[in-house]
CSV table of C-alpha atoms and ligand atoms in Angstrom, one decimal:
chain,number,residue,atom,x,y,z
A,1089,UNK,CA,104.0,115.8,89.4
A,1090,UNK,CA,101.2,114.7,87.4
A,1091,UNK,CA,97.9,115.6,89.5
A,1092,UNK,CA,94.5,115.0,89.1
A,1093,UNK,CA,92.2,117.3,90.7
A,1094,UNK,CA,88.7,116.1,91.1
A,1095,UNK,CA,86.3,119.0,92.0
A,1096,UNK,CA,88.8,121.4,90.7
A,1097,UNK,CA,86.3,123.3,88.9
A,1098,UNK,CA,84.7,124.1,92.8
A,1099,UNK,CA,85.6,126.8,94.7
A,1100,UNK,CA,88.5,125.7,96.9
A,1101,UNK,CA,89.6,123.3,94.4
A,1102,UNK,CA,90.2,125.8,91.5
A,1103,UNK,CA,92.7,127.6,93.6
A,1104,UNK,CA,94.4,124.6,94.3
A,1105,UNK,CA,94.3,124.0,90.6
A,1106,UNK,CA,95.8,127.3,90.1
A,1107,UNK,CA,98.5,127.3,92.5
A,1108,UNK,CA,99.4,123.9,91.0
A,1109,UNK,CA,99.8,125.2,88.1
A,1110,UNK,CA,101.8,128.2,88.6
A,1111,UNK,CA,104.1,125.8,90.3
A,1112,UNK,CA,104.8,123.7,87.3
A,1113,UNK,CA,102.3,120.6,87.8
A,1114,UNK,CA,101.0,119.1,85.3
A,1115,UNK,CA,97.7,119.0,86.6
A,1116,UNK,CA,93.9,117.8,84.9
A,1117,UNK,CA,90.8,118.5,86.4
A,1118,UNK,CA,88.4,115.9,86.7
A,1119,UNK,CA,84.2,117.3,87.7
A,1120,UNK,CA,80.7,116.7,86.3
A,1121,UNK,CA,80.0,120.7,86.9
A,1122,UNK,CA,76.9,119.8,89.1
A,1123,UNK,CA,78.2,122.5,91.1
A,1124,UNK,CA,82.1,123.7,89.0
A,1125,UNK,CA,82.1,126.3,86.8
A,1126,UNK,CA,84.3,126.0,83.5
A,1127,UNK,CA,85.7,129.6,84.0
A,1128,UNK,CA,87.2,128.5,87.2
A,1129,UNK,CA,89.1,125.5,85.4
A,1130,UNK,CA,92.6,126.3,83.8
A,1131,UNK,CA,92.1,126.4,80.1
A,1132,UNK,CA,92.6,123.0,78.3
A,1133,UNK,CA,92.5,121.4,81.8
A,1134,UNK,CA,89.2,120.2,82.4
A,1135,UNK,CA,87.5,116.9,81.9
A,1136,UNK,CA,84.2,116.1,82.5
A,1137,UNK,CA,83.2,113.2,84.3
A,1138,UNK,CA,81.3,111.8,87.1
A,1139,UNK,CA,83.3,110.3,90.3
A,1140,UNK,CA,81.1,107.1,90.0
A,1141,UNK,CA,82.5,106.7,86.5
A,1142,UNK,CA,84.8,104.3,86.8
A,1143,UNK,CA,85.8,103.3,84.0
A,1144,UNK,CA,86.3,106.9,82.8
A,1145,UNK,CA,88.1,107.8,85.8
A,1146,UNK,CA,90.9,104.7,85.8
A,1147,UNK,CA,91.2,105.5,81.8
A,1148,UNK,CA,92.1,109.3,82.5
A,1149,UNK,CA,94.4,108.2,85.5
A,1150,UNK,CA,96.6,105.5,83.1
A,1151,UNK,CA,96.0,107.9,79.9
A,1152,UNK,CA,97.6,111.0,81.9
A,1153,UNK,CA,99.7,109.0,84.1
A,1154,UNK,CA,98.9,110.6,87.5
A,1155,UNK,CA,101.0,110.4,90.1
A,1156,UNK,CA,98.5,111.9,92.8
A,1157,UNK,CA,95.0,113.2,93.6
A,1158,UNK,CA,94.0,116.5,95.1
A,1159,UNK,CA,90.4,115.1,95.9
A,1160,UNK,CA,87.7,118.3,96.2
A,1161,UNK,CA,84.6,116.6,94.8
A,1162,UNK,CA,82.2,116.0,97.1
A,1163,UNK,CA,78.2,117.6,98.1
A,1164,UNK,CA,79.1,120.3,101.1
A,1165,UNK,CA,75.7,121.8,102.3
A,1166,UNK,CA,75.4,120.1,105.6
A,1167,UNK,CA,71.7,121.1,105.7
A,1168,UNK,CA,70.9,119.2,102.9
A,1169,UNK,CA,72.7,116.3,103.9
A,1170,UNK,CA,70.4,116.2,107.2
A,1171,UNK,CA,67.5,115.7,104.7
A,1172,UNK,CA,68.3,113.8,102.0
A,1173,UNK,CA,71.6,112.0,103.4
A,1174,UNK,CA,71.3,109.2,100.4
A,1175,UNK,CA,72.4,111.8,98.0
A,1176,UNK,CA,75.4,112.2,100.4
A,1177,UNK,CA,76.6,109.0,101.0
A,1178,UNK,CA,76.2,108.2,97.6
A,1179,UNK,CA,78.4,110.8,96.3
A,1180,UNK,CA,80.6,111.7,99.2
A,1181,UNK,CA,81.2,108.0,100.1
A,1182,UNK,CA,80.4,105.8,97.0
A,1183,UNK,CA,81.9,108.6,94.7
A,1184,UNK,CA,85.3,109.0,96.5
A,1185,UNK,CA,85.2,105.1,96.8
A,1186,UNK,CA,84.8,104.4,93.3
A,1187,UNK,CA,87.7,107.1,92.3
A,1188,UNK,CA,89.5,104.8,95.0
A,1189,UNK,CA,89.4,101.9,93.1
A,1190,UNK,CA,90.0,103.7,89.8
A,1191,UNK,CA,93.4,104.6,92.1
A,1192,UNK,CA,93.8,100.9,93.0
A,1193,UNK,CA,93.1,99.5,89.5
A,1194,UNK,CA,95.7,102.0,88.1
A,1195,UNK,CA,98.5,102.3,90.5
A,1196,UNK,CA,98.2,105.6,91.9
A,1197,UNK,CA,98.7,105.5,95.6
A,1198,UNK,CA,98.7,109.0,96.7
A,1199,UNK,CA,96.2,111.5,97.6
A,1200,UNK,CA,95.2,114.8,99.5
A,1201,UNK,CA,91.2,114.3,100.4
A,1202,UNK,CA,89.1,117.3,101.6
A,1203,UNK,CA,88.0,116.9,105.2
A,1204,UNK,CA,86.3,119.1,107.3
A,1205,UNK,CA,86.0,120.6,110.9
A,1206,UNK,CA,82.5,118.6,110.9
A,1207,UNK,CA,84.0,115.6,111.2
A,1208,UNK,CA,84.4,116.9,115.4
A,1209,UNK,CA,81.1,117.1,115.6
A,1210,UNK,CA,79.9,119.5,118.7
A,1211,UNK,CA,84.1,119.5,120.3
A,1212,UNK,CA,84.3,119.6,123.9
A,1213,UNK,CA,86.6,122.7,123.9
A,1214,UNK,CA,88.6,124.8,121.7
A,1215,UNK,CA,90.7,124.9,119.9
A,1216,UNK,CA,90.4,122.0,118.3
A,1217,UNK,CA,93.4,120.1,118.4
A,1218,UNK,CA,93.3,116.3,116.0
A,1219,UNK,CA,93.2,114.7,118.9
A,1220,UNK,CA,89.7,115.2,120.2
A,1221,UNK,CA,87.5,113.1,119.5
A,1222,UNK,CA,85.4,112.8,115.7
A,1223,UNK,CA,81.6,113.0,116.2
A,1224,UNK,CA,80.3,114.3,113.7
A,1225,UNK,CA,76.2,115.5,114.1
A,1226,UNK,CA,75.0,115.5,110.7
A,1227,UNK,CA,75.5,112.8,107.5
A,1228,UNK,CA,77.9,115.4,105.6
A,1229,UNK,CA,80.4,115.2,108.3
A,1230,UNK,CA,80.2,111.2,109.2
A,1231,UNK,CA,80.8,110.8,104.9
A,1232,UNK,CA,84.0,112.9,105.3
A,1233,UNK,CA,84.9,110.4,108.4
A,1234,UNK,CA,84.1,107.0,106.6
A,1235,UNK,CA,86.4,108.3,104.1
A,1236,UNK,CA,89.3,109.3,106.8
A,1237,UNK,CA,88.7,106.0,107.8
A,1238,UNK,CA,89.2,103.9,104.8
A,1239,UNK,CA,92.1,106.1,103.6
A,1240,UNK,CA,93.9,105.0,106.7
A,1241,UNK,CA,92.7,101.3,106.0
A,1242,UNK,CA,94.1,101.6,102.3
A,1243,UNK,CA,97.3,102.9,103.7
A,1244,UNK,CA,97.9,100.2,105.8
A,1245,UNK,CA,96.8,97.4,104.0
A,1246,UNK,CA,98.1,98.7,100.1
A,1247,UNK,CA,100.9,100.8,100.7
A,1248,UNK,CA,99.3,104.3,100.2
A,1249,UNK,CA,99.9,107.7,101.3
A,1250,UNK,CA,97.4,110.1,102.4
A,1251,UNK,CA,96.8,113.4,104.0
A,1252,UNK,CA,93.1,114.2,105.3
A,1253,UNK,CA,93.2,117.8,105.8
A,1254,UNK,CA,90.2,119.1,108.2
A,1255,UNK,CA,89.2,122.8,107.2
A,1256,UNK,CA,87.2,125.2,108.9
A,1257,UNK,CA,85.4,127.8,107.0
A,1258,UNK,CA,86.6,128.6,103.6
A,1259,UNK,CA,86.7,132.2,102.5
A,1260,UNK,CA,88.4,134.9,100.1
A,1261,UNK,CA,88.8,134.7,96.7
A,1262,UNK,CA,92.1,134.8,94.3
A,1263,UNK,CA,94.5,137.8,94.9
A,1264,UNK,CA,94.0,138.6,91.4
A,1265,UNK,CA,90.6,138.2,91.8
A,1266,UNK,CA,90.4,136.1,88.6
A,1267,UNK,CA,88.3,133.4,90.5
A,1268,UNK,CA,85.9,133.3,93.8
A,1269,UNK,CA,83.1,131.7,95.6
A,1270,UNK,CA,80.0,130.8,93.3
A,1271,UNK,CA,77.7,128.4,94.5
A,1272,UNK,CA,74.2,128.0,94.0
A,1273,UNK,CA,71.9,127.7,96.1
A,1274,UNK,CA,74.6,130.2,98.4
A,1275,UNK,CA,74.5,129.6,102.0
A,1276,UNK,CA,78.0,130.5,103.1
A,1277,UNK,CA,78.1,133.9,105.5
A,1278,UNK,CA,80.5,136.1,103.3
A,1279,UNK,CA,79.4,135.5,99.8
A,1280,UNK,CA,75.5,136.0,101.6
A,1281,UNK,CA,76.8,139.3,103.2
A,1282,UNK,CA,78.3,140.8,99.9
A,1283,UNK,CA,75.3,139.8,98.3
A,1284,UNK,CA,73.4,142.3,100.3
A,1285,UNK,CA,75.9,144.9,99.7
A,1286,UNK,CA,75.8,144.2,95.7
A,1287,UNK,CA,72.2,145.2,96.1
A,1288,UNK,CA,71.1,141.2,95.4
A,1289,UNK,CA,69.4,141.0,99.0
A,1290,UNK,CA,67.6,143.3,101.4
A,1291,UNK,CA,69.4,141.8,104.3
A,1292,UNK,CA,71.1,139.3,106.1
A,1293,UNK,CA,69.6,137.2,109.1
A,1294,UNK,CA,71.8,136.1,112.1
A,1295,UNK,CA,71.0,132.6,113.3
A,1296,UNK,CA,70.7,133.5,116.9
A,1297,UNK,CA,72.4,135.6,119.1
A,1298,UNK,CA,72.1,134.4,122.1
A,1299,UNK,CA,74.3,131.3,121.9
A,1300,UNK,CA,77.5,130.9,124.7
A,1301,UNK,CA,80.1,133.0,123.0
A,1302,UNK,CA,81.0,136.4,123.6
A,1303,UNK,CA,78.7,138.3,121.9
A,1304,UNK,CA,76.2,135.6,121.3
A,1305,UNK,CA,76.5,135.0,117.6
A,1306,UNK,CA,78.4,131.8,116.5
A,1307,UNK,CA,82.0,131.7,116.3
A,1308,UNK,CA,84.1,130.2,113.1
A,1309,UNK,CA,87.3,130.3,111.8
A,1310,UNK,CA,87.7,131.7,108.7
A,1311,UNK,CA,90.2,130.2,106.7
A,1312,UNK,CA,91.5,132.1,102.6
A,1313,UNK,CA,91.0,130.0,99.9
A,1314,UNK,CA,95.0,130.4,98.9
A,1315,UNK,CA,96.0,129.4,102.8
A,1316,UNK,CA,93.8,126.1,101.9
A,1317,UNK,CA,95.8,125.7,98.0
A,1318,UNK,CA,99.7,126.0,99.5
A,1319,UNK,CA,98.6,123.8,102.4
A,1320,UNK,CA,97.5,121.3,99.8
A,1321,UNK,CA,100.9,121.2,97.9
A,1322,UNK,CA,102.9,121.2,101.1
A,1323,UNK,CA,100.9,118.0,101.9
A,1324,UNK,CA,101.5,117.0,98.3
A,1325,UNK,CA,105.1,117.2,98.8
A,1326,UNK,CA,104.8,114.9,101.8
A,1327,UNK,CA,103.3,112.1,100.6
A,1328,UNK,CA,105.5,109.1,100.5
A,1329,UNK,CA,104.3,105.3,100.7
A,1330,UNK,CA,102.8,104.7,104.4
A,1331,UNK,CA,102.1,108.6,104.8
A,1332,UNK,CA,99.7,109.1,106.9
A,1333,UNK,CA,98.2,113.0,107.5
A,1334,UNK,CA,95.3,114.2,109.6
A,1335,UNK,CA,95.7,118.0,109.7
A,1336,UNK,CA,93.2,120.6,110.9
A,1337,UNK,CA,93.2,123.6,108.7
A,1338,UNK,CA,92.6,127.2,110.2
A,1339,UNK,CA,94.3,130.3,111.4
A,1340,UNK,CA,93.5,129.3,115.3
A,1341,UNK,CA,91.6,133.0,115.2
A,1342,UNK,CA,87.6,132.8,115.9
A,1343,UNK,CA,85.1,135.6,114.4
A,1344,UNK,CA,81.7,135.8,115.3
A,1345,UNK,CA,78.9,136.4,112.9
A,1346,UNK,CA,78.7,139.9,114.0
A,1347,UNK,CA,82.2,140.6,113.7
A,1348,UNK,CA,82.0,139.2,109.9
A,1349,UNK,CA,78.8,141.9,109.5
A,1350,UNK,CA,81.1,144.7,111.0
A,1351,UNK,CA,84.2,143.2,108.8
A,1352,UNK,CA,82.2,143.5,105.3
A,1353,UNK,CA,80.3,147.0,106.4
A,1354,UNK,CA,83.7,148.2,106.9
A,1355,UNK,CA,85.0,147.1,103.7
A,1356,UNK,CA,82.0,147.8,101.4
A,1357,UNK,CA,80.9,150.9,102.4
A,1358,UNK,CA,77.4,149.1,102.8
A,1359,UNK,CA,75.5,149.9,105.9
A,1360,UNK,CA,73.8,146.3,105.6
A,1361,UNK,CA,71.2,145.6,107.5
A,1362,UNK,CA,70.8,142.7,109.2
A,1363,UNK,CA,68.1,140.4,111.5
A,1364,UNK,CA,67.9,138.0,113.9
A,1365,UNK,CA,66.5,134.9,113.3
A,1366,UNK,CA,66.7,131.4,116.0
A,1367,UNK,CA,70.1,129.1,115.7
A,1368,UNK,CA,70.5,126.7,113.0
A,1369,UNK,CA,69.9,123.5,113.6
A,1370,UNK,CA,73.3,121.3,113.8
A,1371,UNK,CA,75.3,124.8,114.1
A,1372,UNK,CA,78.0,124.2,116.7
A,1373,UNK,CA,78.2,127.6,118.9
A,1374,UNK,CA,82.2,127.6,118.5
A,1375,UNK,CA,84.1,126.1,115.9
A,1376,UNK,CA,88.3,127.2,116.2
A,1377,UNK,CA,91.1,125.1,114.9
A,1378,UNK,CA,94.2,124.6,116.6
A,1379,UNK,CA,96.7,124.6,113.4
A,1380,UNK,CA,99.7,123.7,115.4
A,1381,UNK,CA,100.1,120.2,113.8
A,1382,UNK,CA,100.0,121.6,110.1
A,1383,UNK,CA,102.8,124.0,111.2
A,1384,UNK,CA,105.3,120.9,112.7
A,1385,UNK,CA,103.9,118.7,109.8
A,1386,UNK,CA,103.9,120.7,106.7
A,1387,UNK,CA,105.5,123.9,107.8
A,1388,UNK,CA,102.5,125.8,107.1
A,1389,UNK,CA,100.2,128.3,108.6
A,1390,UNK,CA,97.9,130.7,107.4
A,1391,UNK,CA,99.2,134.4,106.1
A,1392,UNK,CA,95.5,135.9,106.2
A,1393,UNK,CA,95.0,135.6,110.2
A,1394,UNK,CA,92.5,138.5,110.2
A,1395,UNK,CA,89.1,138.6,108.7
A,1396,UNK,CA,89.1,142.2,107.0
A,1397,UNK,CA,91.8,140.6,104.0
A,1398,UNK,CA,89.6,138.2,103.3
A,1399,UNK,CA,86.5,140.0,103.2
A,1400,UNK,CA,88.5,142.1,100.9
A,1401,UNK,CA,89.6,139.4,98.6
A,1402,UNK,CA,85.9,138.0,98.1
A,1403,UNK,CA,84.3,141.7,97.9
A,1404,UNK,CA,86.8,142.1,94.9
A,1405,UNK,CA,85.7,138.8,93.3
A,1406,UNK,CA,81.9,140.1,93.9
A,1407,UNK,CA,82.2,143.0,92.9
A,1408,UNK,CA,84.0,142.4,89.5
A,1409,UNK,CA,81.6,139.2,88.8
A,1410,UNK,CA,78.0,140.1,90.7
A,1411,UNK,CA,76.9,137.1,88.8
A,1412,UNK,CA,79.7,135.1,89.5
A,1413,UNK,CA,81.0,133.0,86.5
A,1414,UNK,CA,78.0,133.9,85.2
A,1415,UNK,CA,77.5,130.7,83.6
A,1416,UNK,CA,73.4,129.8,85.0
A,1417,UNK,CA,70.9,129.2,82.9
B,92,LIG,N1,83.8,125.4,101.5
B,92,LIG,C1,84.1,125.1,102.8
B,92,LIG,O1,84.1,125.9,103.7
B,92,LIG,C2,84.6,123.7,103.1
B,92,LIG,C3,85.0,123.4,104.4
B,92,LIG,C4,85.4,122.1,104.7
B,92,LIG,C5,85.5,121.2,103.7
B,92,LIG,N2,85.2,121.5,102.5
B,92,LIG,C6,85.3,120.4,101.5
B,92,LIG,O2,86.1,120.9,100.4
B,92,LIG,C7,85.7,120.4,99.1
B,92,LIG,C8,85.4,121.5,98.2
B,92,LIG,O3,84.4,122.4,98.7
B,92,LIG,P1,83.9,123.6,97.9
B,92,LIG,O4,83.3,124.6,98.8
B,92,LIG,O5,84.9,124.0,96.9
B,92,LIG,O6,82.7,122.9,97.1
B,92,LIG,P2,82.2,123.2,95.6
B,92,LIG,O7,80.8,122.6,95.5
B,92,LIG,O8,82.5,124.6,95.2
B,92,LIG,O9,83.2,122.2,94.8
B,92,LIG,C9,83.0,120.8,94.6
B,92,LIG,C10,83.2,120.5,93.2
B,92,LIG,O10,83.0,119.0,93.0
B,92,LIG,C11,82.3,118.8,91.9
B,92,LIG,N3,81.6,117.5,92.1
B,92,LIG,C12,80.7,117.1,93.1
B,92,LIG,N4,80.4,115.9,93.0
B,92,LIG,C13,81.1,115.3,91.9
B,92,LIG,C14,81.1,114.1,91.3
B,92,LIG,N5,80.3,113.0,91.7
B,92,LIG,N6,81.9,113.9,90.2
B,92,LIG,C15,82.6,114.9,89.7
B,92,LIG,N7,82.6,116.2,90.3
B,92,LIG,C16,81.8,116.4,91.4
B,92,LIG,C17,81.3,119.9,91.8
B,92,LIG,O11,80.8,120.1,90.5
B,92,LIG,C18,82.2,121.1,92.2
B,92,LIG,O12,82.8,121.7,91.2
B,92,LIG,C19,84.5,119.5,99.4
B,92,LIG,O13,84.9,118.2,99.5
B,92,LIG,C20,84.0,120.0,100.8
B,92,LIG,O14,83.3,119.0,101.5
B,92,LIG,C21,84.7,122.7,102.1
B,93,LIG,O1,72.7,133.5,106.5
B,93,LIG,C1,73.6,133.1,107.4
B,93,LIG,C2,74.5,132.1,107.0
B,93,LIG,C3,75.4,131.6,108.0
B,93,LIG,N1,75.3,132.1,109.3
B,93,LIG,C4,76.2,131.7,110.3
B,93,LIG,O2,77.5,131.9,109.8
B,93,LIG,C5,78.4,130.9,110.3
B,93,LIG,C6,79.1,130.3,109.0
B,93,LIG,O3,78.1,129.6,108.3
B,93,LIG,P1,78.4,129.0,106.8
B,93,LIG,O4,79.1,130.1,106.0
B,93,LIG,O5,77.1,128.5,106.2
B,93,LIG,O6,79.4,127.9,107.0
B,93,LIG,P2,79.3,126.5,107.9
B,93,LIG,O7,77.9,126.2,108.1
B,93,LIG,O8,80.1,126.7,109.2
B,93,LIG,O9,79.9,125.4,107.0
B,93,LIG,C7,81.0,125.6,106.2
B,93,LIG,O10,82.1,125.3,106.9
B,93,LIG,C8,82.2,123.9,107.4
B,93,LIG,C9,83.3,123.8,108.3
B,93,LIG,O11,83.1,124.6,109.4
B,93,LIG,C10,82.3,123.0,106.2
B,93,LIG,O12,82.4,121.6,106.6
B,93,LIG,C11,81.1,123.2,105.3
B,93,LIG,O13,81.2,122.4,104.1
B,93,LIG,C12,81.0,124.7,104.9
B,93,LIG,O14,79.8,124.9,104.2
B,93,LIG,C13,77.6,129.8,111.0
B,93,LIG,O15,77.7,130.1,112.4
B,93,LIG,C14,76.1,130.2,110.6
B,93,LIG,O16,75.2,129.9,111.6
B,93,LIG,C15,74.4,133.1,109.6
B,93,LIG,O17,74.3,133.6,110.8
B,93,LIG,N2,73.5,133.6,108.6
């Protein structure tokens, strides 16, 4: 297929990119590097642009004829979003709305969008299973919803297919460790940890330990990077006119924060200190997916169930690039 991945040059969109390609799509990466990196992108694959280009985008859908989009792009820090939610909506919801159109305006009636476990808000129990109910508690997570929502609008009324595929916590890095996390400003638990073990950072701070889990730290499900890519081409594969796909993503394992510490002391070598500091704020205590529906849906579920793998895929990334792509100013 022909595949247009917007936010491919992002951290869980370039290893979609890269599983796409070693499959034999022909695939073209569409991201304004606000937050992508161009090592990240396949070589000769990238194009820049902005999702609220529209023109640009519905000329680089007819000029490459794509048959579907892998949609990454979007803002993601949901702290941010609490204080300057305009920025989100704009980008989240006018951004995906305008590649929409481009879609519309061109023909192109298939796409895989990035969700997220936000979208549940604070869930009554877990796992969480599709079926509960979406609430999300902070602007990031209602612009991923408003999206779900008019994907399943265009499906009905225009003959689309979609799959919104609802991940919990991204982490690893490429088994070759050719590509990995690198954002800026981090915020992420892993990359923070490895950071301290790199020598980048003193320590890392635990927000809160007395919350109602087990040992009091927060609970999350850590899903690798290359578990999020082949579920993204198995949903590809799906897609067929009237499709319609909401799919949690996660191994259905929960790991505290302190089991995450213990994970990358183990792996590192690193005796890392760590503090304690209050909860923060719109930080759900527990957070687990139940994956069953991606396994009857898509025949997929996660090969890295345990948190040690993954910490060793990222540490590998971090250690071979301690500045990541190395590509700030
Ligand atoms: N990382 C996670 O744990 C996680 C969990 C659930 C959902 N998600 C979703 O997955 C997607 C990818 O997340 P990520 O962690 O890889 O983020 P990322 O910031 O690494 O990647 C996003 C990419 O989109 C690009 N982009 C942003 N706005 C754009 C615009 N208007 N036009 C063109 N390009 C634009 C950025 O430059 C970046 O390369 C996001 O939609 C995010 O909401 C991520
Ligand atoms: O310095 C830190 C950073 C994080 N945490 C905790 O570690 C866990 C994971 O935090 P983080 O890595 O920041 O991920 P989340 O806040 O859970 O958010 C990620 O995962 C969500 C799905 O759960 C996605 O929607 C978001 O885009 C993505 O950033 C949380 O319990 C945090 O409270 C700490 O204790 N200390």
């Amino acid at each position: 297929m022909n595949v247009l991945v917007t936010g491919g040059a992002g951290y869980v969109g370039s290893h979609a990119a890269k599983l796409l390609a070693r499959e034999g799509h022909e695939l073209w990466i569409y991201d304004n590097l606000v937050f992508g990196h161009r090592g990240a992108a396949p070589a000769g694959r990238l194009i820049e642009g902005d999702l609220l280009d529209f023109d640009k985008l519905a000329g680089v859908l007819r000029e490459k004829e794509i048959d579907a989009v892998m949609h990454f792009a979007a803002f993601a820090y949901v702290g941010e979003s609490v204080t300057d939610p305009a920025k989100y909506y704009r980008n989240n919801v006018l951004g995906t709305l305008s590649l929409m159109e481009a879609m519309r305006a061109t023909g192109v009636s298939k796409i895989v969008f990035s969700s997220t476990c936000a979208t549940y808000g604070e869930p009554d129990s877990v796992p969480i299973r599709e079926t509960q109910p979406q609430r999300p508690i902070n602007p990031y997570g209602f612009t991923k919803l408003v999206i779900e929502h008019a994907l399943a609008d265009y499906t009905r009324a225009y003959g689309w297919g979609y799959a919104a595929l609802r991940y919990f916590n991204a982490a690893g890095a490429s088994a070759d460790g050719d590509i990995g996390e690198d954002h800026d400003p981090e915020t992420h638990l892993i990359p923070l940890i490895l950071q301290v073990a790199l020598g980048q950072r003193e320590k890392v701070t635990i927000f809160g330990d007395r919350l109602p889990t087990p040992d009091g730290t927060c609970i999350r499900d850590y899903i690798h990077v290359d578990d999020l890519a082949t579920a993204h081409l198995a949903a590809l594969g799906k897609l067929e006119k009237g499709t319609e796909l909401k799919l949690n993503l996660g191994t259905g394992r929960g790991t505290s924060v302190r089991e995450v510490i213990d994970a990358c002391r183990e792996v590192t070598g690193h005796p890392i200190p760590a503090d304690v500091a209050g909860p923060r704020a719109g930080d759900p205590p527990s957070l687990v997916a139940d994956p069953s529906s991606a396994l009857q849906a898509l025949g997929w579920k996660a090969k890295f169930t345990e948190i040690r793998p993954i910490v060793e895929s990222a540490w590998k990334w971090h250690k071979a690039h301690p500045k990541g792509y190395g590509d700030r100013g």
